[in-house]
Short mmCIF file of C-alpha atoms in Angstrom, two decimals:
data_model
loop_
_atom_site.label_atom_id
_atom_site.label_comp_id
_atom_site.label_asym_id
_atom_site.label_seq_id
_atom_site.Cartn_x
_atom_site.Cartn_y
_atom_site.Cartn_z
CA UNK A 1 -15.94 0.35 8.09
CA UNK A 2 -13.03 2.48 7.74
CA UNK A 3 -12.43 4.84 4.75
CA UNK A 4 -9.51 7.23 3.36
CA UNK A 5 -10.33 10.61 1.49
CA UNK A 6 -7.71 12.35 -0.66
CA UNK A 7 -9.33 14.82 -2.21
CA UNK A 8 -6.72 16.06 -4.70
CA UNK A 9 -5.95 13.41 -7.58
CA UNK A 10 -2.94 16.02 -8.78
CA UNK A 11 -0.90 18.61 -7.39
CA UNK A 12 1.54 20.76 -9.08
CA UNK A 13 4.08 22.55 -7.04
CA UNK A 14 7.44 24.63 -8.09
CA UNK A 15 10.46 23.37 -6.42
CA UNK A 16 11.56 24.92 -3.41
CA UNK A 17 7.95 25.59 -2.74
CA UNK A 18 5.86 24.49 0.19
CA UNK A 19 3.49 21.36 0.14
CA UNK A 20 0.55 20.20 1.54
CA UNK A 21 -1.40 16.80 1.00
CA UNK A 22 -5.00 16.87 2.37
CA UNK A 23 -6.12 13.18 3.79
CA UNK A 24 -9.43 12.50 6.06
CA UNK A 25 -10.47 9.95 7.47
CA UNK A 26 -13.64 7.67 8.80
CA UNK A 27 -13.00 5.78 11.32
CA UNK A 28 -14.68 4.75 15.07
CA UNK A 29 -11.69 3.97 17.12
CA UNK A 30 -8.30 5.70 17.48
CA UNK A 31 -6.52 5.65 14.18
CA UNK A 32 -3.49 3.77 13.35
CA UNK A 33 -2.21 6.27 9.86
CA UNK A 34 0.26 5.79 7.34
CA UNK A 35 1.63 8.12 4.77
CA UNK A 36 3.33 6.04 1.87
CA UNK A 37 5.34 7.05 -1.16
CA UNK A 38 5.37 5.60 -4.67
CA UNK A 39 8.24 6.60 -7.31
CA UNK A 40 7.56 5.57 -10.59
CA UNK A 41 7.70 2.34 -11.19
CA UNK A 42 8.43 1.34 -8.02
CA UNK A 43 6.35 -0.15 -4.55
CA UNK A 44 5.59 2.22 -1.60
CA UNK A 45 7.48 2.88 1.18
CA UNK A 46 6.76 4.36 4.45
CA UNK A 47 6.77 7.80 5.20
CA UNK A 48 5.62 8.24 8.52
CA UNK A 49 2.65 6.69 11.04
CA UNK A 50 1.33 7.81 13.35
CA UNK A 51 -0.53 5.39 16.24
CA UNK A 52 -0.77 7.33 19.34
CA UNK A 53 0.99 10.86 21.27
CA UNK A 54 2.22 13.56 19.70
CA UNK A 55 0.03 14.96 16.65
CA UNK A 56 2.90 15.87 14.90
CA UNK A 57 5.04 13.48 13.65
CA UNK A 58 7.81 13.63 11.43
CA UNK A 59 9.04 11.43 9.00
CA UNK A 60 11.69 10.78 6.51
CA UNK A 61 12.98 12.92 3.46
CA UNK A 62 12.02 15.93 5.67
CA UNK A 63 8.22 15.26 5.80
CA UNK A 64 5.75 16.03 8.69
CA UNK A 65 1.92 15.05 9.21
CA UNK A 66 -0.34 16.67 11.77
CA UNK A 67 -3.07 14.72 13.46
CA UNK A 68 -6.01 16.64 13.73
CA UNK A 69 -8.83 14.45 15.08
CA UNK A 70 -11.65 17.54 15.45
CA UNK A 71 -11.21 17.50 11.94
CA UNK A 72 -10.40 13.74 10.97
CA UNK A 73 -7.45 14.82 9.02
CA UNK A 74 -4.12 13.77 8.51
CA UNK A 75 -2.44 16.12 6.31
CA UNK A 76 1.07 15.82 4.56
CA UNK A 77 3.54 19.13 4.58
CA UNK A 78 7.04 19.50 3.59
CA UNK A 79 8.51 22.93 3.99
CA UNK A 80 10.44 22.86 0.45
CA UNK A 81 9.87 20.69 -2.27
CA UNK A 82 12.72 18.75 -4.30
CA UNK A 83 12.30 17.70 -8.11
CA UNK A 84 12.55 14.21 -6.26
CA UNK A 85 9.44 14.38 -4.48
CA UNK A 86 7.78 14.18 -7.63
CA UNK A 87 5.99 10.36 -7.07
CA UNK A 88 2.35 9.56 -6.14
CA UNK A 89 1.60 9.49 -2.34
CA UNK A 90 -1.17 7.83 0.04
CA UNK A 91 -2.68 8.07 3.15
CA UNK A 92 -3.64 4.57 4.92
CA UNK A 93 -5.57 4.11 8.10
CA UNK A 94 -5.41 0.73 9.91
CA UNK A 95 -8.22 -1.32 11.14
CA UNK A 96 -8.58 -3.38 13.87
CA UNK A 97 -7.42 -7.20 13.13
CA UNK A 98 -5.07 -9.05 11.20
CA UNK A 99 -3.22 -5.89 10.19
CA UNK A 100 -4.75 -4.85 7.72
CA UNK A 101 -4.88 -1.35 5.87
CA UNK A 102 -6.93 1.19 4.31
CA UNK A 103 -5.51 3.14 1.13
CA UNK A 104 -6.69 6.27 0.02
CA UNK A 105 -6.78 6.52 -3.75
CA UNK A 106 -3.29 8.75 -4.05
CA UNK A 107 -2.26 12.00 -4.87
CA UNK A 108 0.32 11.97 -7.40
CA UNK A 109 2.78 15.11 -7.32
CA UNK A 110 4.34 17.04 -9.96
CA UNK A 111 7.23 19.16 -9.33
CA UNK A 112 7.99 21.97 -11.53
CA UNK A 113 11.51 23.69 -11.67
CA UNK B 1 16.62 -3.99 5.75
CA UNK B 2 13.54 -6.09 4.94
CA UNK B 3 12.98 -7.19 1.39
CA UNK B 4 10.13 -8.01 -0.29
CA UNK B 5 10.20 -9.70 -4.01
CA UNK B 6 8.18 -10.34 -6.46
CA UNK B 7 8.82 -12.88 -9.45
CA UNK B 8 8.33 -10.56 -12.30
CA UNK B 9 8.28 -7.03 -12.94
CA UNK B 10 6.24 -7.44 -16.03
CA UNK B 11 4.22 -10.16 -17.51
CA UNK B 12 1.70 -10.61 -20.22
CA UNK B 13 -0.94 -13.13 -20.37
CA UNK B 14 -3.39 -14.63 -22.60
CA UNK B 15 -7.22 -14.47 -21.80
CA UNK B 16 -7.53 -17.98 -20.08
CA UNK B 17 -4.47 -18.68 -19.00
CA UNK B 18 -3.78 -19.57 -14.98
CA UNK B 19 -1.33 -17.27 -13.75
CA UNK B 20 0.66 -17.44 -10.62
CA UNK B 21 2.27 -14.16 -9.08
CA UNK B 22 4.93 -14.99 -6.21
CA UNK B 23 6.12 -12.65 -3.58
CA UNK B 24 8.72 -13.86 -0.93
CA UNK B 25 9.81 -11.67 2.07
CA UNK B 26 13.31 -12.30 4.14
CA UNK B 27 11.95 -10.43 7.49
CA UNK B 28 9.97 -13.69 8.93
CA UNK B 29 6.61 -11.97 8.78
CA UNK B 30 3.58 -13.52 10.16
CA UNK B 31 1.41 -11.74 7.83
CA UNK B 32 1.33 -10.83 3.74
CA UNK B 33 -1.10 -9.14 1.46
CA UNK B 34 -1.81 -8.85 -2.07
CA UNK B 35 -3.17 -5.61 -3.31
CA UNK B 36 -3.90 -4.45 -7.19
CA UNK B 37 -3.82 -0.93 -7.92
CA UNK B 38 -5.19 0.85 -10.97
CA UNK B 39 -5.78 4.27 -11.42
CA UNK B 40 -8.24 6.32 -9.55
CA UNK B 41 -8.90 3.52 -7.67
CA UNK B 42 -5.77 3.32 -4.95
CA UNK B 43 -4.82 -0.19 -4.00
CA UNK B 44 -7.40 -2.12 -3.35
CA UNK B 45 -6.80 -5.83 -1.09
CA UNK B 46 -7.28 -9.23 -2.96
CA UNK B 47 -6.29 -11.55 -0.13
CA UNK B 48 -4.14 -11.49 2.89
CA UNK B 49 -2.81 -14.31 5.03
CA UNK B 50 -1.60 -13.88 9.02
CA UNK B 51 0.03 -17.60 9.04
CA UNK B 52 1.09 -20.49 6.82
CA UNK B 53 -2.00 -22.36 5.21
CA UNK B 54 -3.97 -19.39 6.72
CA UNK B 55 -6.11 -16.84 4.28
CA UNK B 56 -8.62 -14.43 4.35
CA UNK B 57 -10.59 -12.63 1.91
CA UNK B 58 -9.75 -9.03 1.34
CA UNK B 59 -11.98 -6.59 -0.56
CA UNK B 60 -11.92 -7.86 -3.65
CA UNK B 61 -11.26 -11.59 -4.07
CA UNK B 62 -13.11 -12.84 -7.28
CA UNK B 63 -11.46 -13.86 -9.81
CA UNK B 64 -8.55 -14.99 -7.71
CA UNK B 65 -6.97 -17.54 -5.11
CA UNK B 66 -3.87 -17.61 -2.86
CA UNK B 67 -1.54 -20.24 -1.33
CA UNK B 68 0.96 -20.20 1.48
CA UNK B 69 2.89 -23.43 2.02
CA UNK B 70 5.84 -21.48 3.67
CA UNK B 71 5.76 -18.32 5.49
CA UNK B 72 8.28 -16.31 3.49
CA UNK B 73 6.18 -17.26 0.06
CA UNK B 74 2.72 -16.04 -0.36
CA UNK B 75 1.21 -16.66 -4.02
CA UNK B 76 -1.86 -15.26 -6.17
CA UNK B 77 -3.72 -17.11 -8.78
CA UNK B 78 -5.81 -16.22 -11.50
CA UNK B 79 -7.49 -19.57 -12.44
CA UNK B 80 -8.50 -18.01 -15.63
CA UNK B 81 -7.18 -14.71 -16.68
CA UNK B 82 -9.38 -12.28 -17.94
CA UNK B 83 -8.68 -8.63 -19.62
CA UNK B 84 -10.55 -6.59 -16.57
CA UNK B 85 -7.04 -8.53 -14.32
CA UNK B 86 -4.99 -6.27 -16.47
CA UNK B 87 -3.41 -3.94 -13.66
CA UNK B 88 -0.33 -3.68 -11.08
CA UNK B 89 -0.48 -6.25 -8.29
CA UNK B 90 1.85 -5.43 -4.94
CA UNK B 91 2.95 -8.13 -2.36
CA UNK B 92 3.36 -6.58 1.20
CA UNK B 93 4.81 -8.17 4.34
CA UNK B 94 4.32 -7.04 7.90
CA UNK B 95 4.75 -8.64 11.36
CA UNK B 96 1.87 -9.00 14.03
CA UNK B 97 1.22 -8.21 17.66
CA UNK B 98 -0.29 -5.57 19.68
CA UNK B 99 -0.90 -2.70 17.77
CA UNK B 100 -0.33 -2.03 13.83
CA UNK B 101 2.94 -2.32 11.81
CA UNK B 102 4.02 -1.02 8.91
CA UNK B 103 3.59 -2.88 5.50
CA UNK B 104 7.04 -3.59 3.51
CA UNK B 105 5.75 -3.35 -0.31
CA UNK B 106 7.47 -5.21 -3.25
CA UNK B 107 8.26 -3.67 -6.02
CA UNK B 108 4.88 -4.38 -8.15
CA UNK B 109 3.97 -6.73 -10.76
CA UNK B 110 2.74 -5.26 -13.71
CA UNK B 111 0.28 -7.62 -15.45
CA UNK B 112 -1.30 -7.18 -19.01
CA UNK B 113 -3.81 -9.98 -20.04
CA UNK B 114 -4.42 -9.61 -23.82
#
């Protein structure tokens, strides 16, 4: 079965800062991953995914991941941090059938002025 | 831009009570997921469905049910609520085919049972 590691619960970070989100993975196959954001009080949305090509992918509000699969890792970065990044984030890897997901257990993000 | 809905953004139950949580989605989705997340714990899957009157069990289903009459409507069920339900419950809608789509997430209901 498929499984998602993020090994940080909380990260602090001053703004304008640099950021990186640690996420590994289990999983046989060729992974399908997700990155997902959660503001407070709100549901997640999609960051970036990555399913096949180039390891790096980039994503929206200026983030990047890097597929490393010698290391099962899919790591988060974004070059400068904005007090609006502040939110909890996970990394999801698919499985095979009916779509569905696996969530890691979240890292949720302070940002500090 | 797909939406996905969710009856209430908070609710609070009595132990025993049935409780129904509805999510609707506008995007025609073939498939739709529950998940409850607590803390620590990430989101965990209750039930998912991948067509009308069609359900399968997700991770951890006791304690609950599901129903899909119509595909844009996919509803949870606590037959009898108890205190340990207490936590956030998400709706998420994706479409199927070859390969793996992205899930469109409501915005949560938040669910105390007293």
């Amino acid at each position: 079965a498929q499984s998602v590691t993020q090994p940080d619960i909380h990260i602090t970070v001053s703004e304008g800062a640099s950021l990186e989100l640690r996420c590994n993975y289990s999983y046989g196959a060729t992974p399908y991953l997700f990155w997902y954001v959660q503001s407070p009080g709100q549901g997640l949305q999609l960051l970036l995914k990555y399913f096949s090509g180039d390891t790096l992918v980039q994503g929206i509000k200026g983030f990047e991941a890097e597929f490393k699969r010698s290391q099962s890792s899919f790591n988060l970065r974004k070059p400068s941090v904005h007090w609006s990044d502040a939110a909890e984030y996970f990394c999801a890897v698919a499985s095979g059938g009916y779509q569905k997901v696996t969530f890691g257990t979240g890292t949720k993000l302070q940002v500090i002025p | 831009d797909v939406k996905v809905t969710q009856s209430s953004r908070y609710l609070v139950k009595r132990t025993g009570e049935k409780v129904f949580l509805e999510c609707v989605q506008d995007m025609d989705h073939e498939n739709m997921f529950w998940y409850r997340q607590d803390p620590g714990l990430g989101l965990r899957l209750i039930y998912f469905s991948y067509d009308v009157k069609m359900k399968e069990k997700g991770d951890i289903p006791e304690g609950y049910s599901v129903s899909r009459e119509k595909k844009e409507r996919f509803s949870l069920i606590l037959e009898s609520a108890s205190t340990n339900q207490t936590s956030m419950y998400l709706c998420a809608s994706s479409e199927t085919g070859t390969g793996f789509y992205e899930q469109y997430f409501g915005p949560g209901t938040r669910l105390t049972v007293t």
